[in-house]
mmCIF file of N, CA and C in Angstrom:
data_model
loop_
_atom_site.group_PDB
_atom_site.id
_atom_site.type_symbol
_atom_site.label_atom_id
_atom_site.label_comp_id
_atom_site.label_asym_id
_atom_site.label_seq_id
_atom_site.Cartn_x
_atom_site.Cartn_y
_atom_site.Cartn_z
ATOM 1 N N MET A 1 0.844 -1.171 0.000
ATOM 2 C CA MET A 1 0.000 0.000 0.000
ATOM 3 C C MET A 1 0.897 1.245 0.000
ATOM 4 N N THR A 2 0.574 2.172 -0.850
ATOM 5 C CA THR A 2 1.369 3.401 -0.890
ATOM 6 C C THR A 2 1.033 4.261 0.324
ATOM 7 N N ASN A 3 1.955 5.152 0.640
ATOM 8 C CA ASN A 3 1.724 6.054 1.767
ATOM 9 C C ASN A 3 0.459 6.859 1.577
ATOM 10 N N GLU A 4 0.225 7.340 0.366
ATOM 11 C CA GLU A 4 -0.958 8.164 0.107
ATOM 12 C C GLU A 4 -2.241 7.396 0.410
ATOM 13 N N LYS A 5 -2.293 6.133 0.047
ATOM 14 C CA LYS A 5 -3.479 5.327 0.345
ATOM 15 C C LYS A 5 -3.658 5.166 1.850
ATOM 16 N N GLN A 6 -2.553 4.933 2.573
ATOM 17 C CA GLN A 6 -2.638 4.797 4.029
ATOM 18 C C GLN A 6 -3.079 6.106 4.656
ATOM 19 N N TRP A 7 -2.555 7.222 4.146
ATOM 20 C CA TRP A 7 -2.939 8.525 4.679
ATOM 21 C C TRP A 7 -4.434 8.749 4.521
ATOM 22 N N LYS A 8 -4.953 8.386 3.352
ATOM 23 C CA LYS A 8 -6.395 8.550 3.102
ATOM 24 C C LYS A 8 -7.213 7.649 4.030
ATOM 25 N N ARG A 9 -6.738 6.428 4.243
ATOM 26 C CA ARG A 9 -7.435 5.518 5.164
ATOM 27 C C ARG A 9 -7.409 6.057 6.593
ATOM 28 N N ASP A 10 -6.262 6.603 6.983
ATOM 29 C CA ASP A 10 -6.147 7.162 8.332
ATOM 30 C C ASP A 10 -7.048 8.385 8.496
ATOM 31 N N LEU A 11 -7.127 9.217 7.466
ATOM 32 C CA LEU A 11 -8.011 10.381 7.533
ATOM 33 C C LEU A 11 -9.463 9.930 7.660
ATOM 34 N N ALA A 12 -9.832 8.915 6.899
ATOM 35 C CA ALA A 12 -11.197 8.384 6.993
ATOM 36 C C ALA A 12 -11.461 7.827 8.392
ATOM 37 N N LEU A 13 -10.481 7.136 8.958
ATOM 38 C CA LEU A 13 -10.627 6.575 10.303
ATOM 39 C C LEU A 13 -10.873 7.683 11.325
ATOM 40 N N VAL A 14 -10.061 8.721 11.257
ATOM 41 C CA VAL A 14 -10.222 9.824 12.207
ATOM 42 C C VAL A 14 -11.580 10.487 12.029
ATOM 43 N N ARG A 15 -11.990 10.696 10.806
ATOM 44 C CA ARG A 15 -13.308 11.309 10.559
ATOM 45 C C ARG A 15 -14.432 10.432 11.102
ATOM 46 N N GLN A 16 -14.263 9.127 10.988
ATOM 47 C CA GLN A 16 -15.279 8.213 11.532
ATOM 48 C C GLN A 16 -15.359 8.339 13.047
ATOM 49 N N THR A 17 -14.218 8.552 13.701
ATOM 50 C CA THR A 17 -14.259 8.737 15.164
ATOM 51 C C THR A 17 -15.020 10.010 15.511
ATOM 52 N N LEU A 18 -14.862 11.024 14.689
ATOM 53 C CA LEU A 18 -15.571 12.285 14.923
ATOM 54 C C LEU A 18 -17.074 12.115 14.737
ATOM 55 N N ASP A 19 -17.458 11.149 13.912
ATOM 56 C CA ASP A 19 -18.873 10.848 13.695
ATOM 57 C C ASP A 19 -19.437 9.901 14.753
ATOM 58 N N GLY A 20 -18.584 9.482 15.689
ATOM 59 C CA GLY A 20 -19.039 8.625 16.779
ATOM 60 C C GLY A 20 -19.022 7.140 16.483
ATOM 61 N N ASP A 21 -18.339 6.732 15.436
ATOM 62 C CA ASP A 21 -18.250 5.312 15.075
ATOM 63 C C ASP A 21 -17.413 4.586 16.122
ATOM 64 N N GLU A 22 -18.048 3.701 16.888
ATOM 65 C CA GLU A 22 -17.368 3.010 17.988
ATOM 66 C C GLU A 22 -16.253 2.082 17.510
ATOM 67 N N VAL A 23 -16.426 1.469 16.362
ATOM 68 C CA VAL A 23 -15.379 0.595 15.822
ATOM 69 C C VAL A 23 -14.158 1.433 15.459
ATOM 70 N N ALA A 24 -14.388 2.586 14.862
ATOM 71 C CA ALA A 24 -13.282 3.481 14.510
ATOM 72 C C ALA A 24 -12.580 3.989 15.764
ATOM 73 N N VAL A 25 -13.342 4.301 16.798
ATOM 74 C CA VAL A 25 -12.750 4.754 18.061
ATOM 75 C C VAL A 25 -11.823 3.672 18.611
ATOM 76 N N ALA A 26 -12.265 2.425 18.578
ATOM 77 C CA ALA A 26 -11.447 1.317 19.069
ATOM 78 C C ALA A 26 -10.190 1.154 18.216
ATOM 79 N N LYS A 27 -10.313 1.317 16.903
ATOM 80 C CA LYS A 27 -9.154 1.201 16.018
ATOM 81 C C LYS A 27 -8.158 2.320 16.281
ATOM 82 N N LEU A 28 -8.653 3.538 16.475
ATOM 83 C CA LEU A 28 -7.756 4.650 16.768
ATOM 84 C C LEU A 28 -7.062 4.434 18.111
ATOM 85 N N ALA A 29 -7.809 3.976 19.091
ATOM 86 C CA ALA A 29 -7.219 3.698 20.409
ATOM 87 C C ALA A 29 -6.112 2.651 20.271
ATOM 88 N N ASP A 30 -6.342 1.652 19.455
ATOM 89 C CA ASP A 30 -5.335 0.622 19.233
ATOM 90 C C ASP A 30 -4.090 1.212 18.574
ATOM 91 N N ARG A 31 -4.286 2.111 17.634
ATOM 92 C CA ARG A 31 -3.152 2.737 16.945
ATOM 93 C C ARG A 31 -2.348 3.630 17.896
ATOM 94 N N MET A 32 -3.008 4.172 18.907
ATOM 95 C CA MET A 32 -2.328 5.058 19.850
ATOM 96 C C MET A 32 -1.513 4.287 20.889
ATOM 97 N N LYS A 33 -1.507 2.978 20.810
ATOM 98 C CA LYS A 33 -0.674 2.178 21.712
ATOM 99 C C LYS A 33 0.814 2.398 21.459
ATOM 100 N N CYS A 34 1.121 3.119 20.396
ATOM 101 C CA CYS A 34 2.521 3.440 20.086
ATOM 102 C C CYS A 34 3.078 4.514 21.017
ATOM 103 N N ILE A 35 2.229 5.229 21.733
ATOM 104 C CA ILE A 35 2.670 6.365 22.545
ATOM 105 C C ILE A 35 3.724 5.966 23.586
ATOM 106 N N PRO A 36 3.497 4.955 24.421
ATOM 107 C CA PRO A 36 4.538 4.599 25.406
ATOM 108 C C PRO A 36 5.863 4.198 24.745
ATOM 109 N N ARG A 37 5.778 3.514 23.628
ATOM 110 C CA ARG A 37 6.995 3.110 22.913
ATOM 111 C C ARG A 37 7.743 4.346 22.405
ATOM 112 N N PHE A 38 7.005 5.300 21.838
ATOM 113 C CA PHE A 38 7.631 6.539 21.369
ATOM 114 C C PHE A 38 8.289 7.287 22.520
ATOM 115 N N LEU A 39 7.580 7.403 23.639
ATOM 116 C CA LEU A 39 8.154 8.104 24.793
ATOM 117 C C LEU A 39 9.420 7.427 25.293
ATOM 118 N N GLY A 40 9.400 6.106 25.365
ATOM 119 C CA GLY A 40 10.583 5.373 25.798
ATOM 120 C C GLY A 40 11.762 5.603 24.866
ATOM 121 N N SER A 41 11.492 5.609 23.583
ATOM 122 C CA SER A 41 12.540 5.825 22.598
ATOM 123 C C SER A 41 13.109 7.240 22.704
ATOM 124 N N ILE A 42 12.238 8.221 22.808
ATOM 125 C CA ILE A 42 12.685 9.607 22.948
ATOM 126 C C ILE A 42 13.489 9.766 24.240
ATOM 127 N N ASN A 43 13.020 9.162 25.305
ATOM 128 C CA ASN A 43 13.695 9.228 26.601
ATOM 129 C C ASN A 43 15.115 8.661 26.504
ATOM 130 N N ARG A 44 15.260 7.514 25.843
ATOM 131 C CA ARG A 44 16.580 6.894 25.691
ATOM 132 C C ARG A 44 17.496 7.760 24.824
ATOM 133 N N ARG A 45 16.967 8.270 23.714
ATOM 134 C CA ARG A 45 17.793 9.099 22.816
ATOM 135 C C ARG A 45 18.206 10.407 23.468
ATOM 136 N N ALA A 46 17.383 10.899 24.371
ATOM 137 C CA ALA A 46 17.696 12.151 25.068
ATOM 138 C C ALA A 46 18.618 11.898 26.255
ATOM 139 N N HIS A 47 18.961 10.627 26.450
ATOM 140 C CA HIS A 47 19.817 10.237 27.580
ATOM 141 C C HIS A 47 19.222 10.719 28.900
ATOM 142 N N ARG A 48 17.930 10.525 29.009
ATOM 143 C CA ARG A 48 17.213 10.910 30.226
ATOM 144 C C ARG A 48 16.785 9.638 30.939
ATOM 145 N N SER A 49 16.537 9.797 32.188
ATOM 146 C CA SER A 49 15.971 8.707 32.961
ATOM 147 C C SER A 49 14.754 9.249 33.694
ATOM 148 N N LEU A 50 13.773 9.660 32.900
ATOM 149 C CA LEU A 50 12.555 10.145 33.533
ATOM 150 C C LEU A 50 11.906 8.990 34.276
ATOM 151 N N PRO A 51 11.369 9.258 35.455
ATOM 152 C CA PRO A 51 10.716 8.199 36.223
ATOM 153 C C PRO A 51 9.527 7.607 35.451
ATOM 154 N N MET A 52 9.258 6.350 35.720
ATOM 155 C CA MET A 52 8.152 5.663 35.064
ATOM 156 C C MET A 52 6.852 6.438 35.250
ATOM 157 N N GLU A 53 6.643 6.976 36.439
ATOM 158 C CA GLU A 53 5.417 7.735 36.708
ATOM 159 C C GLU A 53 5.299 8.938 35.774
ATOM 160 N N THR A 54 6.400 9.623 35.539
ATOM 161 C CA THR A 54 6.397 10.779 34.632
ATOM 162 C C THR A 54 6.091 10.343 33.207
ATOM 163 N N LEU A 55 6.674 9.227 32.780
ATOM 164 C CA LEU A 55 6.408 8.713 31.436
ATOM 165 C C LEU A 55 4.952 8.277 31.289
ATOM 166 N N GLN A 56 4.396 7.681 32.323
ATOM 167 C CA GLN A 56 2.990 7.277 32.276
ATOM 168 C C GLN A 56 2.075 8.496 32.194
ATOM 169 N N GLU A 57 2.387 9.519 32.975
ATOM 170 C CA GLU A 57 1.598 10.748 32.921
ATOM 171 C C GLU A 57 1.714 11.404 31.547
ATOM 172 N N ALA A 58 2.915 11.380 30.985
ATOM 173 C CA ALA A 58 3.123 11.945 29.650
ATOM 174 C C ALA A 58 2.324 11.167 28.610
ATOM 175 N N SER A 59 2.276 9.838 28.746
ATOM 176 C CA SER A 59 1.485 9.006 27.825
ATOM 177 C C SER A 59 0.015 9.395 27.859
ATOM 178 N N GLN A 60 -0.487 9.582 29.056
ATOM 179 C CA GLN A 60 -1.890 9.976 29.199
ATOM 180 C C GLN A 60 -2.131 11.354 28.599
ATOM 181 N N GLU A 61 -1.200 12.261 28.801
ATOM 182 C CA GLU A 61 -1.333 13.611 28.256
ATOM 183 C C GLU A 61 -1.320 13.588 26.731
ATOM 184 N N VAL A 62 -0.435 12.799 26.153
ATOM 185 C CA VAL A 62 -0.387 12.679 24.690
ATOM 186 C C VAL A 62 -1.714 12.136 24.171
ATOM 187 N N ALA A 63 -2.196 11.057 24.770
ATOM 188 C CA ALA A 63 -3.456 10.465 24.322
ATOM 189 C C ALA A 63 -4.596 11.466 24.420
ATOM 190 N N LEU A 64 -4.636 12.219 25.500
ATOM 191 C CA LEU A 64 -5.680 13.227 25.670
ATOM 192 C C LEU A 64 -5.597 14.292 24.585
ATOM 193 N N ARG A 65 -4.396 14.788 24.325
ATOM 194 C CA ARG A 65 -4.242 15.828 23.303
ATOM 195 C C ARG A 65 -4.580 15.325 21.901
ATOM 196 N N VAL A 66 -4.133 14.115 21.596
ATOM 197 C CA VAL A 66 -4.439 13.547 20.282
ATOM 198 C C VAL A 66 -5.950 13.405 20.121
ATOM 199 N N TRP A 67 -6.601 12.880 21.142
ATOM 200 C CA TRP A 67 -8.049 12.699 21.081
ATOM 201 C C TRP A 67 -8.753 14.047 20.918
ATOM 202 N N ARG A 68 -8.346 15.012 21.732
ATOM 203 C CA ARG A 68 -8.973 16.329 21.707
ATOM 204 C C ARG A 68 -8.758 17.025 20.357
ATOM 205 N N ASP A 69 -7.572 16.854 19.778
ATOM 206 C CA ASP A 69 -7.217 17.572 18.557
ATOM 207 C C ASP A 69 -7.394 16.761 17.282
ATOM 208 N N ARG A 70 -8.020 15.604 17.371
ATOM 209 C CA ARG A 70 -8.063 14.725 16.204
ATOM 210 C C ARG A 70 -8.734 15.349 14.991
ATOM 211 N N SER A 71 -9.601 16.334 15.191
ATOM 212 C CA SER A 71 -10.231 16.997 14.040
ATOM 213 C C SER A 71 -9.201 17.792 13.229
ATOM 214 N N ALA A 72 -8.029 18.049 13.803
ATOM 215 C CA ALA A 72 -6.971 18.775 13.101
ATOM 216 C C ALA A 72 -6.134 17.854 12.209
ATOM 217 N N PHE A 73 -6.323 16.544 12.339
ATOM 218 C CA PHE A 73 -5.565 15.602 11.512
ATOM 219 C C PHE A 73 -5.977 15.788 10.059
ATOM 220 N N THR A 74 -4.991 16.054 9.192
ATOM 221 C CA THR A 74 -5.280 16.364 7.791
ATOM 222 C C THR A 74 -5.013 15.213 6.836
ATOM 223 N N GLY A 75 -4.443 14.126 7.337
ATOM 224 C CA GLY A 75 -4.154 13.005 6.459
ATOM 225 C C GLY A 75 -2.916 13.209 5.604
ATOM 226 N N GLN A 76 -2.034 14.116 6.011
ATOM 227 C CA GLN A 76 -0.786 14.342 5.277
ATOM 228 C C GLN A 76 0.313 13.387 5.728
ATOM 229 N N SER A 77 -0.009 12.551 6.695
ATOM 230 C CA SER A 77 0.922 11.544 7.201
ATOM 231 C C SER A 77 0.083 10.417 7.786
ATOM 232 N N VAL A 78 0.747 9.371 8.196
ATOM 233 C CA VAL A 78 0.032 8.308 8.894
ATOM 234 C C VAL A 78 -0.227 8.770 10.324
ATOM 235 N N ILE A 79 -1.168 8.155 10.979
ATOM 236 C CA ILE A 79 -1.549 8.549 12.334
ATOM 237 C C ILE A 79 -0.348 8.511 13.273
ATOM 238 N N GLU A 80 0.457 7.474 13.170
ATOM 239 C CA GLU A 80 1.592 7.338 14.091
ATOM 240 C C GLU A 80 2.587 8.503 13.964
ATOM 241 N N THR A 81 2.799 9.000 12.766
ATOM 242 C CA THR A 81 3.689 10.145 12.584
ATOM 243 C C THR A 81 3.102 11.377 13.259
ATOM 244 N N TRP A 82 1.826 11.564 13.104
ATOM 245 C CA TRP A 82 1.125 12.686 13.725
ATOM 246 C C TRP A 82 1.190 12.565 15.250
ATOM 247 N N VAL A 83 0.964 11.370 15.759
ATOM 248 C CA VAL A 83 1.020 11.122 17.206
ATOM 249 C C VAL A 83 2.440 11.343 17.727
ATOM 250 N N TYR A 84 3.444 10.965 16.951
ATOM 251 C CA TYR A 84 4.830 11.141 17.374
ATOM 252 C C TYR A 84 5.135 12.610 17.652
ATOM 253 N N ARG A 85 4.620 13.493 16.837
ATOM 254 C CA ARG A 85 4.861 14.929 17.055
ATOM 255 C C ARG A 85 4.309 15.372 18.404
ATOM 256 N N TYR A 86 3.122 14.910 18.730
ATOM 257 C CA TYR A 86 2.544 15.216 20.045
ATOM 258 C C TYR A 86 3.419 14.642 21.157
ATOM 259 N N THR A 87 3.879 13.426 20.954
ATOM 260 C CA THR A 87 4.698 12.749 21.948
ATOM 261 C C THR A 87 5.985 13.522 22.213
ATOM 262 N N ALA A 88 6.649 13.941 21.154
ATOM 263 C CA ALA A 88 7.897 14.687 21.309
ATOM 264 C C ALA A 88 7.654 16.007 22.042
ATOM 265 N N HIS A 89 6.561 16.667 21.723
ATOM 266 C CA HIS A 89 6.247 17.935 22.373
ATOM 267 C C HIS A 89 5.976 17.737 23.871
ATOM 268 N N VAL A 90 5.171 16.763 24.200
ATOM 269 C CA VAL A 90 4.851 16.497 25.614
ATOM 270 C C VAL A 90 6.106 16.067 26.363
ATOM 271 N N PHE A 91 6.962 15.292 25.717
ATOM 272 C CA PHE A 91 8.220 14.894 26.372
ATOM 273 C C PHE A 91 9.041 16.122 26.729
ATOM 274 N N GLN A 92 9.170 17.037 25.792
ATOM 275 C CA GLN A 92 9.918 18.263 26.066
ATOM 276 C C GLN A 92 9.328 19.034 27.235
ATOM 277 N N GLU A 93 8.021 19.081 27.322
ATOM 278 C CA GLU A 93 7.366 19.744 28.449
ATOM 279 C C GLU A 93 7.662 19.011 29.772
ATOM 280 N N SER A 94 7.799 17.712 29.682
ATOM 281 C CA SER A 94 8.000 16.894 30.900
ATOM 282 C C SER A 94 9.391 17.050 31.487
ATOM 283 N N ILE A 95 10.370 17.431 30.673
ATOM 284 C CA ILE A 95 11.730 17.528 31.186
ATOM 285 C C ILE A 95 12.050 18.932 31.693
ATOM 286 N N LYS A 96 11.138 19.845 31.549
ATOM 287 C CA LYS A 96 11.374 21.219 32.029
ATOM 288 C C LYS A 96 11.183 21.323 33.509
#
């Protein structure tokens, strides 16, 4: 599958969540399981040892922001790339 096709599918998925489609909500939630992995990776690359509690709180914050802002998803990337940007931003906030 080309990236463009995946982007279109991801945009449709997000739009379905906005319409209240419960199956789409579950699929998006499943896709957001990448958040803890992204945070762990960013934490290691930053040579930080943020406490597990801080990483868990950051994961919840990322998920909340992604959910709240999902109408801003334009389909110019896959969902995980879009979520990664949120993750990196929240991580930076967590180390301040």
